[in-house]
CSV table of N, CA, C and O in Angstrom, one decimal:
chain,number,residue,atom,x,y,z
A,136,MET,N,3.1,22.8,24.7
A,136,MET,CA,3.9,21.6,25.0
A,136,MET,C,4.6,21.1,23.7
A,136,MET,O,3.9,21.0,22.7
A,137,GLU,N,5.9,20.9,23.8
A,137,GLU,CA,6.6,20.4,22.6
A,137,GLU,C,6.3,18.9,22.3
A,137,GLU,O,6.2,18.1,23.2
A,138,SER,N,6.1,18.6,21.0
A,138,SER,CA,5.8,17.2,20.7
A,138,SER,C,7.1,16.4,20.8
A,138,SER,O,8.2,16.8,20.7
A,139,ILE,N,6.8,15.1,20.9
A,139,ILE,CA,7.9,14.1,21.0
A,139,ILE,C,8.4,13.8,19.6
A,139,ILE,O,7.7,13.6,18.7
A,140,ARG,N,9.8,13.9,19.5
A,140,ARG,CA,10.4,13.7,18.2
A,140,ARG,C,10.8,12.2,18.0
A,140,ARG,O,11.5,11.7,18.9
A,141,VAL,N,10.4,11.6,16.9
A,141,VAL,CA,10.7,10.2,16.6
A,141,VAL,C,11.4,10.1,15.3
A,141,VAL,O,10.9,10.6,14.3
A,142,LEU,N,12.5,9.3,15.2
A,142,LEU,CA,13.1,9.0,14.0
A,142,LEU,C,12.7,7.6,13.6
A,142,LEU,O,13.0,6.7,14.4
A,143,VAL,N,12.1,7.4,12.4
A,143,VAL,CA,11.7,6.1,12.0
A,143,VAL,C,12.7,5.7,10.9
A,143,VAL,O,12.8,6.3,9.8
A,144,VAL,N,13.4,4.6,11.2
A,144,VAL,CA,14.4,4.1,10.3
A,144,VAL,C,14.0,2.7,9.7
A,144,VAL,O,14.1,1.7,10.4
A,145,GLU,N,13.5,2.8,8.5
A,145,GLU,CA,12.9,1.6,7.9
A,145,GLU,C,13.1,1.7,6.4
A,145,GLU,O,12.6,2.8,5.8
A,146,ASP,N,13.7,0.8,5.7
A,146,ASP,CA,13.9,0.9,4.2
A,146,ASP,C,12.7,0.6,3.4
A,146,ASP,O,12.6,1.1,2.2
A,147,ASP,N,11.8,-0.2,3.9
A,147,ASP,CA,10.6,-0.5,3.2
A,147,ASP,C,9.7,0.8,3.2
A,147,ASP,O,9.2,1.2,4.3
A,148,GLN,N,9.5,1.4,2.0
A,148,GLN,CA,8.7,2.6,2.0
A,148,GLN,C,7.3,2.5,2.5
A,148,GLN,O,6.9,3.5,3.2
A,149,ASP,N,6.6,1.5,2.2
A,149,ASP,CA,5.2,1.3,2.7
A,149,ASP,C,5.2,1.2,4.2
A,149,ASP,O,4.4,1.9,4.9
A,150,ILE,N,6.1,0.4,4.8
A,150,ILE,CA,6.1,0.3,6.3
A,150,ILE,C,6.5,1.6,6.9
A,150,ILE,O,5.9,2.1,7.9
A,151,ASN,N,7.5,2.3,6.4
A,151,ASN,CA,8.0,3.6,6.9
A,151,ASN,C,6.9,4.6,6.8
A,151,ASN,O,6.6,5.3,7.8
A,152,ARG,N,6.2,4.7,5.7
A,152,ARG,CA,5.1,5.6,5.5
A,152,ARG,C,4.0,5.3,6.6
A,152,ARG,O,3.4,6.3,7.2
A,153,LEU,N,3.6,4.1,6.7
A,153,LEU,CA,2.6,3.7,7.7
A,153,LEU,C,2.9,4.1,9.1
A,153,LEU,O,2.1,4.7,9.8
A,154,LEU,N,4.2,3.7,9.5
A,154,LEU,CA,4.6,4.1,10.9
A,154,LEU,C,4.6,5.6,11.1
A,154,LEU,O,4.1,6.1,12.1
A,155,CYS,N,5.1,6.3,10.1
A,155,CYS,CA,5.1,7.8,10.2
A,155,CYS,C,3.7,8.4,10.3
A,155,CYS,O,3.5,9.3,11.1
A,156,ARG,N,2.8,7.8,9.5
A,156,ARG,CA,1.5,8.4,9.5
A,156,ARG,C,0.8,8.1,10.9
A,156,ARG,O,0.1,9.0,11.4
A,157,ILE,N,0.9,6.9,11.4
A,157,ILE,CA,0.3,6.5,12.7
A,157,ILE,C,0.9,7.4,13.8
A,157,ILE,O,0.1,7.9,14.6
A,158,LEU,N,2.2,7.6,13.8
A,158,LEU,CA,2.8,8.4,14.8
A,158,LEU,C,2.4,9.9,14.7
A,158,LEU,O,2.1,10.6,15.6
A,159,ALA,N,2.4,10.4,13.4
A,159,ALA,CA,2.0,11.8,13.2
A,159,ALA,C,0.6,12.0,13.6
A,159,ALA,O,0.2,13.1,14.2
A,160,ASP,N,-0.3,11.1,13.3
A,160,ASP,CA,-1.7,11.2,13.7
A,160,ASP,C,-1.8,11.2,15.2
A,160,ASP,O,-2.8,11.8,15.8
A,161,GLY,N,-0.9,10.6,15.9
A,161,GLY,CA,-0.9,10.6,17.4
A,161,GLY,C,-0.3,11.8,18.0
A,161,GLY,O,-0.1,11.9,19.2
A,162,GLY,N,0.2,12.7,17.1
A,162,GLY,CA,0.7,14.0,17.6
A,162,GLY,C,2.3,14.0,17.8
A,162,GLY,O,2.8,15.0,18.3
A,163,TYR,N,2.9,13.0,17.3
A,163,TYR,CA,4.4,13.0,17.3
A,163,TYR,C,5.0,13.7,16.2
A,163,TYR,O,4.4,13.8,15.1
A,164,ASP,N,6.2,14.3,16.4
A,164,ASP,CA,7.0,14.9,15.3
A,164,ASP,C,7.9,13.9,14.7
A,164,ASP,O,8.8,13.4,15.4
A,165,VAL,N,7.6,13.5,13.5
A,165,VAL,CA,8.2,12.3,12.9
A,165,VAL,C,9.1,12.6,11.8
A,165,VAL,O,8.8,13.5,10.9
A,166,ARG,N,10.3,12.0,11.7
A,166,ARG,CA,11.2,12.1,10.6
A,166,ARG,C,11.5,10.7,10.1
A,166,ARG,O,12.0,9.8,10.8
A,167,PRO,N,11.3,10.5,8.8
A,167,PRO,CA,11.6,9.2,8.2
A,167,PRO,C,13.0,9.1,7.7
A,167,PRO,O,13.6,10.1,7.3
A,168,ALA,N,13.6,7.9,7.8
A,168,ALA,CA,14.9,7.7,7.2
A,168,ALA,C,14.8,6.3,6.6
A,168,ALA,O,14.2,5.4,7.1
A,169,PHE,N,15.5,6.1,5.4
A,169,PHE,CA,15.4,4.9,4.7
A,169,PHE,C,16.6,4.1,4.6
A,169,PHE,O,16.7,3.0,3.9
A,170,SER,N,17.7,4.5,5.2
A,170,SER,CA,18.9,3.7,5.3
A,170,SER,C,19.7,4.1,6.6
A,170,SER,O,19.4,5.1,7.2
A,171,GLY,N,20.6,3.2,7.0
A,171,GLY,CA,21.4,3.5,8.2
A,171,GLY,C,22.2,4.8,8.0
A,171,GLY,O,22.3,5.5,9.0
A,172,SER,N,22.7,5.0,6.8
A,172,SER,CA,23.5,6.2,6.6
A,172,SER,C,22.7,7.5,6.7
A,172,SER,O,23.2,8.4,7.3
A,173,GLU,N,21.5,7.4,6.2
A,173,GLU,CA,20.6,8.6,6.3
A,173,GLU,C,20.2,8.8,7.8
A,173,GLU,O,20.2,10.0,8.3
A,174,ALA,N,20.0,7.7,8.5
A,174,ALA,CA,19.6,7.8,9.9
A,174,ALA,C,20.8,8.5,10.7
A,174,ALA,O,20.5,9.3,11.6
A,175,VAL,N,22.0,8.1,10.4
A,175,VAL,CA,23.1,8.8,11.1
A,175,VAL,C,23.2,10.3,10.9
A,175,VAL,O,23.4,11.0,11.8
A,176,LEU,N,22.9,10.7,9.6
A,176,LEU,CA,22.9,12.1,9.3
A,176,LEU,C,21.8,12.8,10.1
A,176,LEU,O,22.1,13.9,10.7
A,177,TRP,N,20.6,12.3,10.2
A,177,TRP,CA,19.6,12.9,11.0
A,177,TRP,C,19.9,12.9,12.4
A,177,TRP,O,19.6,13.9,13.1
A,178,ALA,N,20.4,11.8,13.0
A,178,ALA,CA,20.7,11.7,14.4
A,178,ALA,C,21.8,12.7,14.8
A,178,ALA,O,21.9,13.1,15.9
A,179,GLU,N,22.7,13.0,13.9
A,179,GLU,CA,23.8,13.9,14.2
A,179,GLU,C,23.3,15.3,14.2
A,179,GLU,O,23.8,16.2,15.0
A,180,GLN,N,22.3,15.6,13.4
A,180,GLN,CA,21.8,17.0,13.3
A,180,GLN,C,20.7,17.3,14.4
A,180,GLN,O,20.6,18.5,14.7
A,181,TYR,N,20.0,16.3,14.8
A,181,TYR,CA,18.8,16.6,15.8
A,181,TYR,C,18.9,15.6,16.9
A,181,TYR,O,19.4,14.5,16.7
A,182,ASP,N,18.3,16.0,18.0
A,182,ASP,CA,18.0,15.0,19.1
A,182,ASP,C,16.6,14.5,19.0
A,182,ASP,O,15.7,15.2,18.8
A,183,TYR,N,16.5,13.2,19.1
A,183,TYR,CA,15.2,12.5,19.0
A,183,TYR,C,14.9,11.9,20.4
A,183,TYR,O,15.8,11.5,21.1
A,184,ASP,N,13.6,11.9,20.7
A,184,ASP,CA,13.2,11.3,21.9
A,184,ASP,C,13.1,9.7,21.8
A,184,ASP,O,13.1,9.0,22.8
A,185,LEU,N,13.0,9.3,20.6
A,185,LEU,CA,12.9,7.8,20.3
A,185,LEU,C,13.3,7.5,18.9
A,185,LEU,O,13.1,8.3,18.0
A,186,VAL,N,14.0,6.4,18.7
A,186,VAL,CA,14.3,5.9,17.3
A,186,VAL,C,13.6,4.6,17.2
A,186,VAL,O,13.8,3.7,18.0
A,187,LEU,N,12.8,4.4,16.1
A,187,LEU,CA,12.3,3.1,15.7
A,187,LEU,C,13.1,2.6,14.6
A,187,LEU,O,13.3,3.3,13.6
A,188,LEU,N,13.8,1.4,14.8
A,188,LEU,CA,14.9,1.0,13.9
A,188,LEU,C,14.7,-0.4,13.4
A,188,LEU,O,14.5,-1.3,14.2
A,189,ASP,N,14.8,-0.5,12.1
A,189,ASP,CA,14.9,-1.8,11.5
A,189,ASP,C,16.3,-2.2,11.5
A,189,ASP,O,17.2,-1.3,11.4
A,190,LEU,N,16.7,-3.5,11.5
A,190,LEU,CA,18.1,-3.9,11.5
A,190,LEU,C,18.6,-4.1,10.1
A,190,LEU,O,19.8,-3.9,9.9
A,191,MET,N,17.8,-4.6,9.2
A,191,MET,CA,18.3,-4.9,7.9
A,191,MET,C,18.0,-3.7,7.0
A,191,MET,O,17.0,-3.5,6.4
A,192,LEU,N,19.1,-2.9,6.9
A,192,LEU,CA,19.0,-1.6,6.1
A,192,LEU,C,20.1,-1.5,5.1
A,192,LEU,O,21.2,-2.1,5.3
A,193,PRO,N,19.9,-0.8,4.0
A,193,PRO,CA,21.0,-0.5,3.1
A,193,PRO,C,21.9,0.5,3.7
A,193,PRO,O,21.6,1.2,4.7
A,194,GLY,N,23.1,0.6,3.2
A,194,GLY,CA,24.1,1.5,3.8
A,194,GLY,C,24.7,0.9,5.1
A,194,GLY,O,25.2,-0.3,5.0
A,195,LEU,N,24.5,1.5,6.2
A,195,LEU,CA,24.8,0.9,7.5
A,195,LEU,C,23.7,0.0,7.9
A,195,LEU,O,22.5,0.4,7.8
A,196,THR,N,24.0,-1.1,8.5
A,196,THR,CA,23.0,-2.0,9.1
A,196,THR,C,22.4,-1.3,10.4
A,196,THR,O,23.0,-0.3,10.9
A,197,GLY,N,21.4,-1.8,10.9
A,197,GLY,CA,20.8,-1.3,12.2
A,197,GLY,C,21.8,-1.4,13.3
A,197,GLY,O,22.0,-0.5,14.1
A,198,GLU,N,22.6,-2.5,13.4
A,198,GLU,CA,23.6,-2.7,14.4
A,198,GLU,C,24.7,-1.7,14.3
A,198,GLU,O,25.2,-1.1,15.3
A,199,GLU,N,25.1,-1.4,13.1
A,199,GLU,CA,26.2,-0.4,12.8
A,199,GLU,C,25.7,1.0,13.2
A,199,GLU,O,26.4,1.8,13.7
A,200,PHE,N,24.4,1.3,12.9
A,200,PHE,CA,23.8,2.6,13.3
A,200,PHE,C,23.8,2.8,14.8
A,200,PHE,O,24.2,3.8,15.3
A,201,ILE,N,23.4,1.7,15.5
A,201,ILE,CA,23.4,1.8,17.0
A,201,ILE,C,24.9,2.1,17.5
A,201,ILE,O,25.1,2.9,18.4
A,202,ALA,N,25.8,1.4,16.9
A,202,ALA,CA,27.2,1.5,17.4
A,202,ALA,C,27.7,3.0,17.1
A,202,ALA,O,28.3,3.6,18.0
A,203,LYS,N,27.4,3.5,16.0
A,203,LYS,CA,27.8,4.9,15.7
A,203,LYS,C,27.1,5.9,16.6
A,203,LYS,O,27.7,6.8,17.1
A,204,LEU,N,25.8,5.7,16.7
A,204,LEU,CA,25.0,6.6,17.6
A,204,LEU,C,25.5,6.6,19.0
A,204,LEU,O,25.7,7.7,19.6
A,205,ARG,N,25.8,5.5,19.5
A,205,ARG,CA,26.2,5.4,20.9
A,205,ARG,C,27.6,6.0,21.2
A,205,ARG,O,27.9,6.3,22.3
A,206,GLN,N,28.4,6.2,20.1
A,206,GLN,CA,29.7,6.9,20.3
A,206,GLN,C,29.4,8.4,20.6
A,206,GLN,O,30.3,9.0,21.2
A,207,ARG,N,28.3,8.9,20.2
A,207,ARG,CA,28.0,10.4,20.3
A,207,ARG,C,26.9,10.7,21.2
A,207,ARG,O,26.9,11.8,21.9
A,208,LYS,N,25.8,9.9,21.2
A,208,LYS,CA,24.6,10.3,21.9
A,208,LYS,C,24.0,9.1,22.6
A,208,LYS,O,24.2,7.9,22.2
A,209,THR,N,23.1,9.4,23.5
A,209,THR,CA,22.2,8.3,24.1
A,209,THR,C,20.8,8.7,23.9
A,209,THR,O,20.4,9.8,24.2
A,210,MET,N,20.1,7.9,23.2
A,210,MET,CA,18.6,8.1,23.0
A,210,MET,C,18.0,6.7,22.9
A,210,MET,O,18.6,5.7,22.5
A,211,PRO,N,16.7,6.6,23.4
A,211,PRO,CA,16.0,5.3,23.3
A,211,PRO,C,15.9,4.8,21.9
A,211,PRO,O,15.6,5.6,21.0
A,212,ILE,N,16.1,3.5,21.8
A,212,ILE,CA,15.9,2.8,20.5
A,212,ILE,C,15.0,1.6,20.6
A,212,ILE,O,15.3,0.8,21.5
A,213,ILE,N,14.0,1.5,19.8
A,213,ILE,CA,13.2,0.3,19.8
A,213,ILE,C,13.5,-0.3,18.4
A,213,ILE,O,13.3,0.3,17.4
A,214,VAL,N,13.9,-1.6,18.4
A,214,VAL,CA,14.2,-2.3,17.2
A,214,VAL,C,13.0,-3.1,16.8
A,214,VAL,O,12.4,-3.8,17.5
A,215,LEU,N,12.6,-2.8,15.5
A,215,LEU,CA,11.5,-3.5,14.9
A,215,LEU,C,12.1,-4.2,13.7
A,215,LEU,O,12.4,-3.6,12.7
A,216,SER,N,12.2,-5.6,13.7
A,216,SER,CA,12.8,-6.3,12.6
A,216,SER,C,12.3,-7.7,12.5
A,216,SER,O,11.9,-8.3,13.4
A,217,ALA,N,12.4,-8.2,11.3
A,217,ALA,CA,12.0,-9.6,11.0
A,217,ALA,C,13.3,-10.4,11.0
A,217,ALA,O,13.2,-11.6,10.7
A,218,LYS,N,14.4,-9.8,11.3
A,218,LYS,CA,15.7,-10.6,11.3
A,218,LYS,C,15.7,-11.6,12.4
A,218,LYS,O,15.3,-11.3,13.5
A,219,THR,N,16.2,-12.8,12.1
A,219,THR,CA,16.3,-13.8,13.1
A,219,THR,C,17.7,-14.1,13.4
A,219,THR,O,18.6,-13.9,12.5
A,220,GLY,N,18.0,-14.7,14.6
A,220,GLY,CA,19.3,-15.1,14.9
A,220,GLY,C,20.3,-14.1,15.2
A,220,GLY,O,20.5,-13.0,15.3
């Protein structure tokens, strides 16, 4: 059975590493990205079953990443962010 592919987009290295480790330990195929621009590159090259996305990112913001992604692909996105308003 093929494992579920998850793109983790979080610029905080500690949080990104923790999320990736938890998911990998659960059997998921995980790819980290640390900016919106990097996330776009990975999302253009591969299909993911899920994107875990922070909104406050360097390069492209999370909102900009979603807009770019939706122009080309449809994949589930869960937003994890401390951003308010």
